[in-house]
Amino acid sequence: MVDKDIVRRGYDEVTEAYAAARSTEGPGVDILTQFLDSLGGSARVLDVGCGQGWPVLSELSTAATAVGVDFSREQLRRAVENAPPASVAQGDMVQLPIGEGVFDAVTAYHSLIHIPTAQHQAVIDEFARVLGPGGRVLVTEGIGEWSGTNPDWLDTGVEMQWHIAGADTTREQLGTAGFT
């Protein structure tokens, strides 16, 4: 099971190594770019698990209202540097520090995978809660269920943990929350 404190501390401790390891290319980035482009310039977008602000906040901060939420203080510090004038808030995605119906879109780009599986539905329900009518969500998830830990993530000596529910389970959870 994923221990969120280990994940948070891990992201706080590997800030520089994580920035150096990020890829700015690939099919995941293409899908995200298409999603963001489809929203239009006046969209209000919440990036849940925003990390250092790339790619969502840095892409949207001049074209839309972009807000990032993360529980790693160090990742948020980097997000403020990398994606001005986007706003950020420290918080847990299981209980987002956001009012109801505030956003047009929510992104969870490689972030849901760091939450214990038993809490995935609660997180997706939170996405639905903060979206206004017709709101859209983009969640990246692995194809199959998998959980694991790496005691030396990014060759830093820092532990990281993941729990991937898989595409079918995530699709079911999205449906349960009212997404089509």
CSV table of N, CA, C and O in Angstrom, one decimal, residues 40-167:
chain,number,residue,atom,x,y,z
A,40,GLY,N,-9.7,25.8,-24.9
A,40,GLY,CA,-9.9,27.2,-25.2
A,40,GLY,C,-9.2,28.1,-24.2
A,40,GLY,O,-8.9,27.7,-23.1
A,41,GLY,N,-9.0,29.3,-24.5
A,41,GLY,CA,-8.2,30.3,-23.8
A,41,GLY,C,-8.8,30.8,-22.5
A,41,GLY,O,-8.1,31.3,-21.7
A,42,SER,N,-10.1,30.6,-22.3
A,42,SER,CA,-10.7,31.1,-21.1
A,42,SER,C,-11.1,30.1,-20.0
A,42,SER,O,-11.7,30.3,-19.1
A,43,ALA,N,-10.6,28.9,-20.3
A,43,ALA,CA,-10.9,27.8,-19.4
A,43,ALA,C,-10.2,28.0,-18.0
A,43,ALA,O,-9.1,28.5,-17.9
A,44,ARG,N,-10.9,27.5,-17.0
A,44,ARG,CA,-10.4,27.5,-15.6
A,44,ARG,C,-9.9,26.0,-15.4
A,44,ARG,O,-10.8,25.1,-15.3
A,45,VAL,N,-8.6,25.8,-15.2
A,45,VAL,CA,-8.1,24.4,-15.1
A,45,VAL,C,-7.4,24.2,-13.8
A,45,VAL,O,-6.6,25.0,-13.3
A,46,LEU,N,-7.7,23.1,-13.2
A,46,LEU,CA,-7.1,22.7,-11.9
A,46,LEU,C,-6.2,21.5,-12.2
A,46,LEU,O,-6.6,20.5,-12.7
A,47,ASP,N,-4.9,21.7,-11.9
A,47,ASP,CA,-3.9,20.6,-12.1
A,47,ASP,C,-3.6,20.0,-10.8
A,47,ASP,O,-3.0,20.6,-9.9
A,48,VAL,N,-4.2,18.8,-10.6
A,48,VAL,CA,-4.1,18.1,-9.3
A,48,VAL,C,-2.8,17.2,-9.3
A,48,VAL,O,-2.7,16.3,-10.2
A,49,GLY,N,-1.9,17.4,-8.3
A,49,GLY,CA,-0.6,16.8,-8.3
A,49,GLY,C,0.3,17.5,-9.3
A,49,GLY,O,1.0,16.9,-10.1
A,50,CYS,N,0.2,18.8,-9.3
A,50,CYS,CA,0.9,19.6,-10.3
A,50,CYS,C,2.4,19.5,-10.3
A,50,CYS,O,3.0,19.9,-11.3
A,51,GLY,N,3.0,19.1,-9.2
A,51,GLY,CA,4.5,19.0,-9.2
A,51,GLY,C,5.1,20.3,-9.5
A,51,GLY,O,4.7,21.3,-8.9
A,52,GLN,N,6.1,20.3,-10.3
A,52,GLN,CA,6.8,21.5,-10.6
A,52,GLN,C,6.2,22.5,-11.6
A,52,GLN,O,6.8,23.4,-12.1
A,53,GLY,N,5.0,22.2,-12.0
A,53,GLY,CA,4.2,23.1,-12.9
A,53,GLY,C,4.3,22.7,-14.4
A,53,GLY,O,3.6,23.2,-15.2
A,54,TRP,N,5.2,21.7,-14.7
A,54,TRP,CA,5.3,21.3,-16.1
A,54,TRP,C,4.5,19.9,-16.1
A,54,TRP,O,4.7,19.1,-15.2
A,55,PRO,N,3.8,19.7,-17.2
A,55,PRO,CA,3.6,20.6,-18.3
A,55,PRO,C,2.3,21.4,-18.2
A,55,PRO,O,2.2,22.4,-19.0
A,56,VAL,N,1.4,21.1,-17.3
A,56,VAL,CA,0.1,21.8,-17.4
A,56,VAL,C,0.2,23.3,-17.0
A,56,VAL,O,-0.2,24.1,-17.8
A,57,LEU,N,0.6,23.6,-15.9
A,57,LEU,CA,0.7,25.0,-15.5
A,57,LEU,C,1.5,25.9,-16.4
A,57,LEU,O,1.1,27.0,-16.7
A,58,SER,N,2.7,25.3,-16.8
A,58,SER,CA,3.5,26.1,-17.7
A,58,SER,C,2.9,26.4,-19.0
A,58,SER,O,3.2,27.4,-19.7
A,59,GLU,N,2.1,25.4,-19.5
A,59,GLU,CA,1.4,25.6,-20.8
A,59,GLU,C,0.3,26.5,-20.7
A,59,GLU,O,0.0,27.2,-21.7
A,60,LEU,N,-0.4,26.5,-19.6
A,60,LEU,CA,-1.7,27.3,-19.5
A,60,LEU,C,-1.6,28.6,-18.8
A,60,LEU,O,-2.5,29.4,-18.9
A,61,SER,N,-0.5,28.9,-18.1
A,61,SER,CA,-0.5,30.0,-17.3
A,61,SER,C,-0.7,31.3,-18.0
A,61,SER,O,-1.1,32.3,-17.4
A,62,THR,N,-0.4,31.4,-19.3
A,62,THR,CA,-0.6,32.7,-20.0
A,62,THR,C,-1.9,32.6,-20.8
A,62,THR,O,-2.4,33.7,-21.3
A,63,ALA,N,-2.5,31.5,-21.0
A,63,ALA,CA,-3.7,31.4,-21.9
A,63,ALA,C,-5.0,31.1,-21.1
A,63,ALA,O,-6.1,31.2,-21.7
A,64,ALA,N,-4.9,30.7,-19.9
A,64,ALA,CA,-6.1,30.4,-19.1
A,64,ALA,C,-5.9,30.6,-17.6
A,64,ALA,O,-4.8,30.9,-17.2
A,65,THR,N,-6.9,30.4,-16.9
A,65,THR,CA,-6.7,30.4,-15.4
A,65,THR,C,-6.3,29.1,-15.0
A,65,THR,O,-7.0,28.1,-15.1
A,66,ALA,N,-5.1,29.0,-14.5
A,66,ALA,CA,-4.5,27.7,-14.1
A,66,ALA,C,-4.2,27.7,-12.6
A,66,ALA,O,-3.6,28.6,-12.1
A,67,VAL,N,-4.6,26.7,-11.9
A,67,VAL,CA,-4.3,26.5,-10.5
A,67,VAL,C,-3.8,25.1,-10.3
A,67,VAL,O,-4.3,24.1,-10.8
A,68,GLY,N,-2.7,25.0,-9.5
A,68,GLY,CA,-2.1,23.8,-9.2
A,68,GLY,C,-2.2,23.4,-7.8
A,68,GLY,O,-2.1,24.3,-6.9
A,69,VAL,N,-2.5,22.1,-7.5
A,69,VAL,CA,-2.5,21.6,-6.1
A,69,VAL,C,-1.5,20.5,-6.0
A,69,VAL,O,-1.5,19.6,-6.9
A,70,ASP,N,-0.7,20.5,-5.0
A,70,ASP,CA,0.2,19.4,-4.7
A,70,ASP,C,0.4,19.3,-3.2
A,70,ASP,O,0.2,20.3,-2.5
A,71,PHE,N,0.9,18.2,-2.7
A,71,PHE,CA,1.1,18.1,-1.3
A,71,PHE,C,2.6,18.3,-1.0
A,71,PHE,O,3.0,18.3,0.1
A,72,SER,N,3.5,18.4,-2.0
A,72,SER,CA,4.9,18.6,-1.8
A,72,SER,C,5.2,20.1,-1.9
A,72,SER,O,5.1,20.7,-2.9
A,73,ARG,N,5.7,20.6,-0.8
A,73,ARG,CA,6.0,22.0,-0.7
A,73,ARG,C,7.2,22.4,-1.7
A,73,ARG,O,7.1,23.4,-2.3
A,74,GLU,N,8.1,21.5,-1.8
A,74,GLU,CA,9.3,21.8,-2.7
A,74,GLU,C,8.8,21.7,-4.2
A,74,GLU,O,9.3,22.6,-5.0
A,75,GLN,N,7.9,20.8,-4.5
A,75,GLN,CA,7.4,20.8,-5.9
A,75,GLN,C,6.6,22.1,-6.2
A,75,GLN,O,6.8,22.7,-7.3
A,76,LEU,N,5.8,22.5,-5.2
A,76,LEU,CA,5.1,23.8,-5.4
A,76,LEU,C,6.0,25.0,-5.5
A,76,LEU,O,5.7,25.9,-6.3
A,77,ARG,N,7.1,25.0,-4.8
A,77,ARG,CA,8.1,26.1,-4.9
A,77,ARG,C,8.6,26.2,-6.3
A,77,ARG,O,8.6,27.3,-6.9
A,78,ARG,N,8.9,25.0,-6.9
A,78,ARG,CA,9.4,25.0,-8.3
A,78,ARG,C,8.3,25.4,-9.2
A,78,ARG,O,8.5,26.0,-10.3
A,79,ALA,N,7.0,25.0,-9.0
A,79,ALA,CA,5.9,25.4,-9.8
A,79,ALA,C,5.8,26.9,-9.9
A,79,ALA,O,5.5,27.4,-11.0
A,80,VAL,N,5.9,27.6,-8.8
A,80,VAL,CA,5.8,29.0,-8.8
A,80,VAL,C,6.9,29.6,-9.7
A,80,VAL,O,6.7,30.6,-10.4
A,81,GLU,N,8.1,29.1,-9.6
A,81,GLU,CA,9.2,29.5,-10.4
A,81,GLU,C,9.0,29.2,-11.9
A,81,GLU,O,9.4,30.1,-12.8
A,82,ASN,N,8.5,28.1,-12.2
A,82,ASN,CA,8.4,27.6,-13.6
A,82,ASN,C,7.2,28.1,-14.3
A,82,ASN,O,7.1,28.0,-15.6
A,83,ALA,N,6.1,28.4,-13.6
A,83,ALA,CA,4.8,28.7,-14.3
A,83,ALA,C,4.1,29.9,-13.8
A,83,ALA,O,2.9,29.9,-13.5
A,84,PRO,N,4.8,31.1,-13.7
A,84,PRO,CA,4.1,32.2,-13.3
A,84,PRO,C,3.2,32.7,-14.4
A,84,PRO,O,3.5,32.4,-15.6
A,85,PRO,N,2.0,33.2,-14.2
A,85,PRO,CA,1.4,33.6,-12.9
A,85,PRO,C,0.4,32.6,-12.4
A,85,PRO,O,-0.5,33.0,-11.7
A,86,ALA,N,0.6,31.3,-12.7
A,86,ALA,CA,-0.3,30.3,-12.1
A,86,ALA,C,-0.4,30.4,-10.6
A,86,ALA,O,0.6,30.6,-10.0
A,87,SER,N,-1.5,30.1,-10.0
A,87,SER,CA,-1.7,30.0,-8.6
A,87,SER,C,-1.5,28.6,-8.1
A,87,SER,O,-1.8,27.6,-8.9
A,88,VAL,N,-1.0,28.4,-6.9
A,88,VAL,CA,-0.8,27.0,-6.4
A,88,VAL,C,-1.3,27.0,-5.0
A,88,VAL,O,-1.4,28.0,-4.3
A,89,ALA,N,-1.7,25.8,-4.6
A,89,ALA,CA,-2.1,25.6,-3.2
A,89,ALA,C,-1.6,24.2,-2.7
A,89,ALA,O,-1.6,23.2,-3.5
A,90,GLN,N,-1.2,24.1,-1.5
A,90,GLN,CA,-0.7,22.9,-0.9
A,90,GLN,C,-2.0,22.1,-0.4
A,90,GLN,O,-2.8,22.7,0.3
A,91,GLY,N,-2.1,20.9,-0.8
A,91,GLY,CA,-3.3,20.1,-0.3
A,91,GLY,C,-3.2,18.7,-0.8
A,91,GLY,O,-2.4,18.3,-1.6
A,92,ASP,N,-4.1,17.9,-0.2
A,92,ASP,CA,-4.2,16.5,-0.5
A,92,ASP,C,-5.4,16.3,-1.5
A,92,ASP,O,-6.5,16.8,-1.3
A,93,MET,N,-5.1,15.6,-2.6
A,93,MET,CA,-6.2,15.4,-3.6
A,93,MET,C,-7.4,14.6,-3.1
A,93,MET,O,-8.4,14.6,-3.8
A,94,VAL,N,-7.3,14.0,-2.0
A,94,VAL,CA,-8.4,13.2,-1.5
A,94,VAL,C,-9.5,14.2,-0.9
A,94,VAL,O,-10.7,14.0,-0.9
A,95,GLN,N,-9.0,15.4,-0.5
A,95,GLN,CA,-9.9,16.5,0.0
A,95,GLN,C,-9.3,17.8,-0.5
A,95,GLN,O,-8.6,18.5,0.1
A,96,LEU,N,-9.7,18.1,-1.8
A,96,LEU,CA,-9.1,19.3,-2.4
A,96,LEU,C,-9.6,20.6,-1.7
A,96,LEU,O,-10.7,20.7,-1.3
A,97,PRO,N,-8.6,21.5,-1.6
A,97,PRO,CA,-8.9,22.8,-0.9
A,97,PRO,C,-9.6,23.8,-1.9
A,97,PRO,O,-9.1,24.9,-2.0
A,98,ILE,N,-10.6,23.3,-2.5
A,98,ILE,CA,-11.3,24.0,-3.6
A,98,ILE,C,-12.8,23.9,-3.4
A,98,ILE,O,-13.3,22.9,-3.0
A,99,GLY,N,-13.5,25.0,-3.8
A,99,GLY,CA,-15.0,25.0,-3.7
A,99,GLY,C,-15.6,24.2,-4.8
A,99,GLY,O,-14.9,23.7,-5.7
A,100,GLU,N,-16.9,23.9,-4.7
A,100,GLU,CA,-17.6,23.2,-5.7
A,100,GLU,C,-17.9,23.9,-7.0
A,100,GLU,O,-18.1,25.1,-6.9
A,101,GLY,N,-17.7,23.2,-8.1
A,101,GLY,CA,-18.1,23.8,-9.4
A,101,GLY,C,-17.3,24.9,-9.9
A,101,GLY,O,-17.7,25.8,-10.7
A,102,VAL,N,-16.0,25.0,-9.4
A,102,VAL,CA,-15.2,26.2,-9.7
A,102,VAL,C,-14.4,26.1,-11.1
A,102,VAL,O,-14.2,27.1,-11.7
A,103,PHE,N,-14.1,24.9,-11.5
A,103,PHE,CA,-13.3,24.7,-12.7
A,103,PHE,C,-14.0,24.1,-13.9
A,103,PHE,O,-15.0,23.4,-13.8
A,104,ASP,N,-13.4,24.4,-15.1
A,104,ASP,CA,-13.9,23.8,-16.3
A,104,ASP,C,-13.2,22.5,-16.6
A,104,ASP,O,-13.8,21.7,-17.4
A,105,ALA,N,-12.0,22.3,-16.1
A,105,ALA,CA,-11.3,21.1,-16.4
A,105,ALA,C,-10.4,20.8,-15.2
A,105,ALA,O,-9.9,21.7,-14.5
A,106,VAL,N,-10.1,19.5,-15.0
A,106,VAL,CA,-9.2,19.0,-14.1
A,106,VAL,C,-8.2,18.1,-14.8
A,106,VAL,O,-8.6,17.2,-15.6
A,107,THR,N,-6.9,18.2,-14.5
A,107,THR,CA,-5.9,17.3,-15.0
A,107,THR,C,-5.3,16.6,-13.8
A,107,THR,O,-5.1,17.2,-12.8
A,108,ALA,N,-5.0,15.3,-13.9
A,108,ALA,CA,-4.3,14.5,-13.0
A,108,ALA,C,-3.2,13.7,-13.8
A,108,ALA,O,-3.5,12.6,-14.1
A,109,TYR,N,-2.1,14.4,-14.1
A,109,TYR,CA,-1.1,13.9,-15.0
A,109,TYR,C,-0.1,13.2,-14.2
A,109,TYR,O,0.8,13.8,-13.6
A,110,HIS,N,-0.1,11.9,-14.2
A,110,HIS,CA,0.8,11.0,-13.4
A,110,HIS,C,0.8,11.3,-11.9
A,110,HIS,O,1.8,11.3,-11.2
A,111,SER,N,-0.4,11.6,-11.4
A,111,SER,CA,-0.5,11.9,-9.9
A,111,SER,C,-1.4,11.0,-9.2
A,111,SER,O,-1.0,10.6,-8.0
A,112,LEU,N,-2.5,10.5,-9.7
A,112,LEU,CA,-3.4,9.6,-9.1
A,112,LEU,C,-2.6,8.3,-8.7
A,112,LEU,O,-3.0,7.6,-7.7
A,113,ILE,N,-1.6,8.0,-9.4
A,113,ILE,CA,-0.8,6.7,-9.2
A,113,ILE,C,-0.1,6.7,-7.9
A,113,ILE,O,0.5,5.7,-7.5
A,114,HIS,N,0.0,7.8,-7.2
A,114,HIS,CA,0.7,7.9,-5.9
A,114,HIS,C,-0.3,7.9,-4.7
A,114,HIS,O,0.1,8.1,-3.6
A,115,ILE,N,-1.5,7.6,-5.0
A,115,ILE,CA,-2.6,7.5,-4.0
A,115,ILE,C,-2.9,6.1,-3.7
A,115,ILE,O,-3.0,5.3,-4.6
A,116,PRO,N,-3.1,5.7,-2.4
A,116,PRO,CA,-3.6,4.3,-2.1
A,116,PRO,C,-4.8,4.0,-2.9
A,116,PRO,O,-5.8,4.8,-3.1
A,117,THR,N,-4.9,2.8,-3.5
A,117,THR,CA,-6.0,2.4,-4.4
A,117,THR,C,-7.3,2.6,-3.7
A,117,THR,O,-8.3,3.0,-4.3
A,118,ALA,N,-7.4,2.3,-2.4
A,118,ALA,CA,-8.7,2.5,-1.7
A,118,ALA,C,-9.2,3.9,-1.7
A,118,ALA,O,-10.4,4.1,-1.4
A,119,GLN,N,-8.3,4.9,-2.0
A,119,GLN,CA,-8.8,6.3,-2.0
A,119,GLN,C,-8.9,6.8,-3.5
A,119,GLN,O,-9.3,8.0,-3.6
A,120,HIS,N,-8.7,6.0,-4.5
A,120,HIS,CA,-8.8,6.5,-5.9
A,120,HIS,C,-10.3,7.0,-6.1
A,120,HIS,O,-10.4,8.0,-6.8
A,121,GLN,N,-11.3,6.3,-5.7
A,121,GLN,CA,-12.6,6.7,-6.0
A,121,GLN,C,-12.9,8.1,-5.3
A,121,GLN,O,-13.5,8.9,-5.9
A,122,ALA,N,-12.4,8.2,-4.1
A,122,ALA,CA,-12.7,9.5,-3.4
A,122,ALA,C,-12.0,10.7,-4.1
A,122,ALA,O,-12.6,11.8,-4.2
A,123,VAL,N,-10.8,10.4,-4.7
A,123,VAL,CA,-10.1,11.4,-5.5
A,123,VAL,C,-10.9,11.8,-6.7
A,123,VAL,O,-11.2,13.0,-7.0
A,124,ILE,N,-11.4,10.8,-7.4
A,124,ILE,CA,-12.2,11.0,-8.7
A,124,ILE,C,-13.5,11.7,-8.3
A,124,ILE,O,-13.9,12.6,-9.1
A,125,ASP,N,-14.1,11.4,-7.2
A,125,ASP,CA,-15.3,12.1,-6.7
A,125,ASP,C,-15.0,13.6,-6.5
A,125,ASP,O,-15.8,14.5,-6.7
A,126,GLU,N,-13.8,13.9,-5.9
A,126,GLU,CA,-13.4,15.2,-5.7
A,126,GLU,C,-13.2,16.0,-7.0
A,126,GLU,O,-13.6,17.2,-7.1
A,127,PHE,N,-12.7,15.3,-8.0
A,127,PHE,CA,-12.6,15.9,-9.4
A,127,PHE,C,-14.0,16.4,-9.8
A,127,PHE,O,-14.2,17.5,-10.3
A,128,ALA,N,-15.0,15.5,-9.7
A,128,ALA,CA,-16.3,15.8,-10.1
A,128,ALA,C,-16.9,16.9,-9.3
A,128,ALA,O,-17.6,17.8,-9.9
A,129,ARG,N,-16.6,17.0,-8.0
A,129,ARG,CA,-17.1,18.0,-7.1
A,129,ARG,C,-16.6,19.4,-7.5
A,129,ARG,O,-17.4,20.4,-7.5
A,130,VAL,N,-15.4,19.5,-7.9
A,130,VAL,CA,-14.8,20.9,-8.2
A,130,VAL,C,-15.1,21.3,-9.6
A,130,VAL,O,-14.9,22.5,-9.9
A,131,LEU,N,-15.6,20.5,-10.5
A,131,LEU,CA,-15.9,20.8,-11.8
A,131,LEU,C,-17.3,21.4,-12.0
A,131,LEU,O,-18.3,20.9,-11.3
A,132,GLY,N,-17.5,22.4,-12.8
A,132,GLY,CA,-18.8,23.0,-13.1
A,132,GLY,C,-19.5,22.1,-14.2
A,132,GLY,O,-18.9,21.1,-14.7
A,133,PRO,N,-20.7,22.4,-14.5
A,133,PRO,CA,-21.5,21.7,-15.5
A,133,PRO,C,-20.7,21.6,-16.8
A,133,PRO,O,-20.1,22.5,-17.3
A,134,GLY,N,-20.6,20.4,-17.4
A,134,GLY,CA,-19.9,20.1,-18.6
A,134,GLY,C,-18.4,20.0,-18.4
A,134,GLY,O,-17.6,20.0,-19.4
A,135,GLY,N,-17.9,20.0,-17.2
A,135,GLY,CA,-16.5,20.0,-16.9
A,135,GLY,C,-15.9,18.7,-17.4
A,135,GLY,O,-16.5,17.7,-17.5
A,136,ARG,N,-14.6,18.8,-17.7
A,136,ARG,CA,-13.9,17.7,-18.3
A,136,ARG,C,-12.7,17.3,-17.4
A,136,ARG,O,-12.1,18.2,-16.7
A,137,VAL,N,-12.3,16.1,-17.5
A,137,VAL,CA,-11.2,15.6,-16.7
A,137,VAL,C,-10.2,14.8,-17.6
A,137,VAL,O,-10.7,14.1,-18.5
A,138,LEU,N,-9.0,14.9,-17.3
A,138,LEU,CA,-7.9,14.0,-17.9
A,138,LEU,C,-7.1,13.4,-16.8
A,138,LEU,O,-6.5,14.1,-16.0
A,139,VAL,N,-7.2,12.1,-16.8
A,139,VAL,CA,-6.4,11.3,-15.8
A,139,VAL,C,-5.5,10.4,-16.5
A,139,VAL,O,-6.0,9.6,-17.4
A,140,THR,N,-4.2,10.4,-16.2
A,140,THR,CA,-3.3,9.4,-16.7
A,140,THR,C,-3.2,8.3,-15.7
A,140,THR,O,-3.1,8.5,-14.5
A,141,GLU,N,-3.2,7.1,-16.3
A,141,GLU,CA,-3.2,5.8,-15.4
A,141,GLU,C,-2.5,4.7,-16.2
A,141,GLU,O,-2.5,4.8,-17.4
A,142,GLY,N,-2.0,3.7,-15.6
A,142,GLY,CA,-1.4,2.6,-16.2
A,142,GLY,C,-2.5,1.7,-16.8
A,142,GLY,O,-3.7,1.7,-16.4
A,143,ILE,N,-2.2,0.9,-17.8
A,143,ILE,CA,-3.1,0.0,-18.4
A,143,ILE,C,-3.6,-1.1,-17.4
A,143,ILE,O,-4.8,-1.4,-17.3
A,144,GLY,N,-2.7,-1.7,-16.7
A,144,GLY,CA,-3.0,-2.8,-15.7
A,144,GLY,C,-2.7,-2.4,-14.3
A,144,GLY,O,-2.0,-1.4,-14.0
A,145,GLU,N,-3.3,-3.1,-13.4
A,145,GLU,CA,-3.1,-2.9,-12.0
A,145,GLU,C,-1.6,-3.2,-11.6
A,145,GLU,O,-1.1,-4.2,-12.0
A,146,TRP,N,-1.0,-2.4,-10.8
A,146,TRP,CA,0.4,-2.6,-10.4
A,146,TRP,C,0.6,-1.7,-9.2
A,146,TRP,O,0.2,-0.6,-9.1
A,147,SER,N,1.4,-2.3,-8.2
A,147,SER,CA,1.9,-1.5,-7.1
A,147,SER,C,3.3,-1.8,-6.9
A,147,SER,O,3.8,-2.9,-7.2
A,148,GLY,N,4.1,-0.8,-6.4
A,148,GLY,CA,5.5,-1.1,-6.2
A,148,GLY,C,6.1,0.1,-5.5
A,148,GLY,O,5.6,1.1,-5.2
A,149,THR,N,7.4,-0.2,-5.1
A,149,THR,CA,8.2,0.8,-4.5
A,149,THR,C,9.6,0.8,-5.0
A,149,THR,O,10.0,-0.3,-5.5
A,150,ASN,N,10.3,1.9,-5.0
A,150,ASN,CA,11.7,1.9,-5.4
A,150,ASN,C,12.4,2.6,-4.3
A,150,ASN,O,12.2,3.8,-4.0
A,151,PRO,N,13.3,1.9,-3.6
A,151,PRO,CA,14.0,2.5,-2.5
A,151,PRO,C,15.1,3.5,-2.9
A,151,PRO,O,15.7,4.2,-2.1
A,152,ASP,N,15.4,3.5,-4.2
A,152,ASP,CA,16.5,4.4,-4.7
A,152,ASP,C,16.0,5.1,-6.0
A,152,ASP,O,16.6,5.1,-7.0
A,153,TRP,N,14.9,5.8,-5.9
A,153,TRP,CA,14.2,6.4,-7.0
A,153,TRP,C,15.2,7.5,-7.6
A,153,TRP,O,15.7,8.3,-6.9
A,154,LEU,N,15.3,7.5,-8.9
A,154,LEU,CA,16.1,8.4,-9.6
A,154,LEU,C,17.6,8.4,-9.1
A,154,LEU,O,18.3,9.4,-9.2
A,155,ASP,N,18.0,7.3,-8.6
A,155,ASP,CA,19.4,7.1,-8.1
A,155,ASP,C,19.7,8.2,-7.0
A,155,ASP,O,20.8,8.7,-6.9
A,156,THR,N,18.7,8.5,-6.2
A,156,THR,CA,18.9,9.5,-5.1
A,156,THR,C,19.0,8.9,-3.7
A,156,THR,O,19.2,9.7,-2.8
A,157,GLY,N,18.7,7.6,-3.6
A,157,GLY,CA,18.6,7.1,-2.2
A,157,GLY,C,17.3,7.4,-1.6
A,157,GLY,O,17.1,7.1,-0.4
A,158,VAL,N,16.3,7.9,-2.3
A,158,VAL,CA,15.0,8.3,-1.8
A,158,VAL,C,14.0,7.3,-2.2
A,158,VAL,O,14.0,6.9,-3.4
A,159,GLU,N,13.1,6.9,-1.3
A,159,GLU,CA,12.0,5.9,-1.7
A,159,GLU,C,10.9,6.6,-2.4
A,159,GLU,O,10.5,7.8,-2.0
A,160,MET,N,10.3,5.9,-3.3
A,160,MET,CA,9.0,6.4,-4.0
A,160,MET,C,8.1,5.2,-4.1
A,160,MET,O,8.6,4.0,-4.2
A,161,GLN,N,6.8,5.4,-4.0
A,161,GLN,CA,5.8,4.4,-4.1
A,161,GLN,C,4.7,4.7,-5.1
A,161,GLN,O,4.4,5.9,-5.3
A,162,TRP,N,4.1,3.7,-5.7
A,162,TRP,CA,3.1,3.8,-6.7
A,162,TRP,C,2.0,2.8,-6.5
A,162,TRP,O,2.3,1.7,-6.0
A,163,HIS,N,0.8,3.1,-6.8
A,163,HIS,CA,-0.3,2.1,-6.9
A,163,HIS,C,-1.2,2.5,-8.1
A,163,HIS,O,-1.9,3.5,-8.0
A,164,ILE,N,-1.1,1.7,-9.1
A,164,ILE,CA,-1.8,2.0,-10.3
A,164,ILE,C,-3.0,1.0,-10.3
A,164,ILE,O,-2.9,-0.2,-10.2
A,165,ALA,N,-4.2,1.6,-10.4
A,165,ALA,CA,-5.4,0.8,-10.4
A,165,ALA,C,-5.7,0.1,-11.7
A,165,ALA,O,-6.4,-0.9,-11.8
A,166,GLY,N,-5.2,0.7,-12.8
A,166,GLY,CA,-5.4,0.1,-14.1
A,166,GLY,C,-6.5,0.8,-14.8
A,166,GLY,O,-7.4,1.5,-14.2
A,167,ALA,N,-6.5,0.7,-16.2
A,167,ALA,CA,-7.5,1.5,-17.0
A,167,ALA,C,-8.9,1.1,-16.8
A,167,ALA,O,-9.8,1.9,-16.7
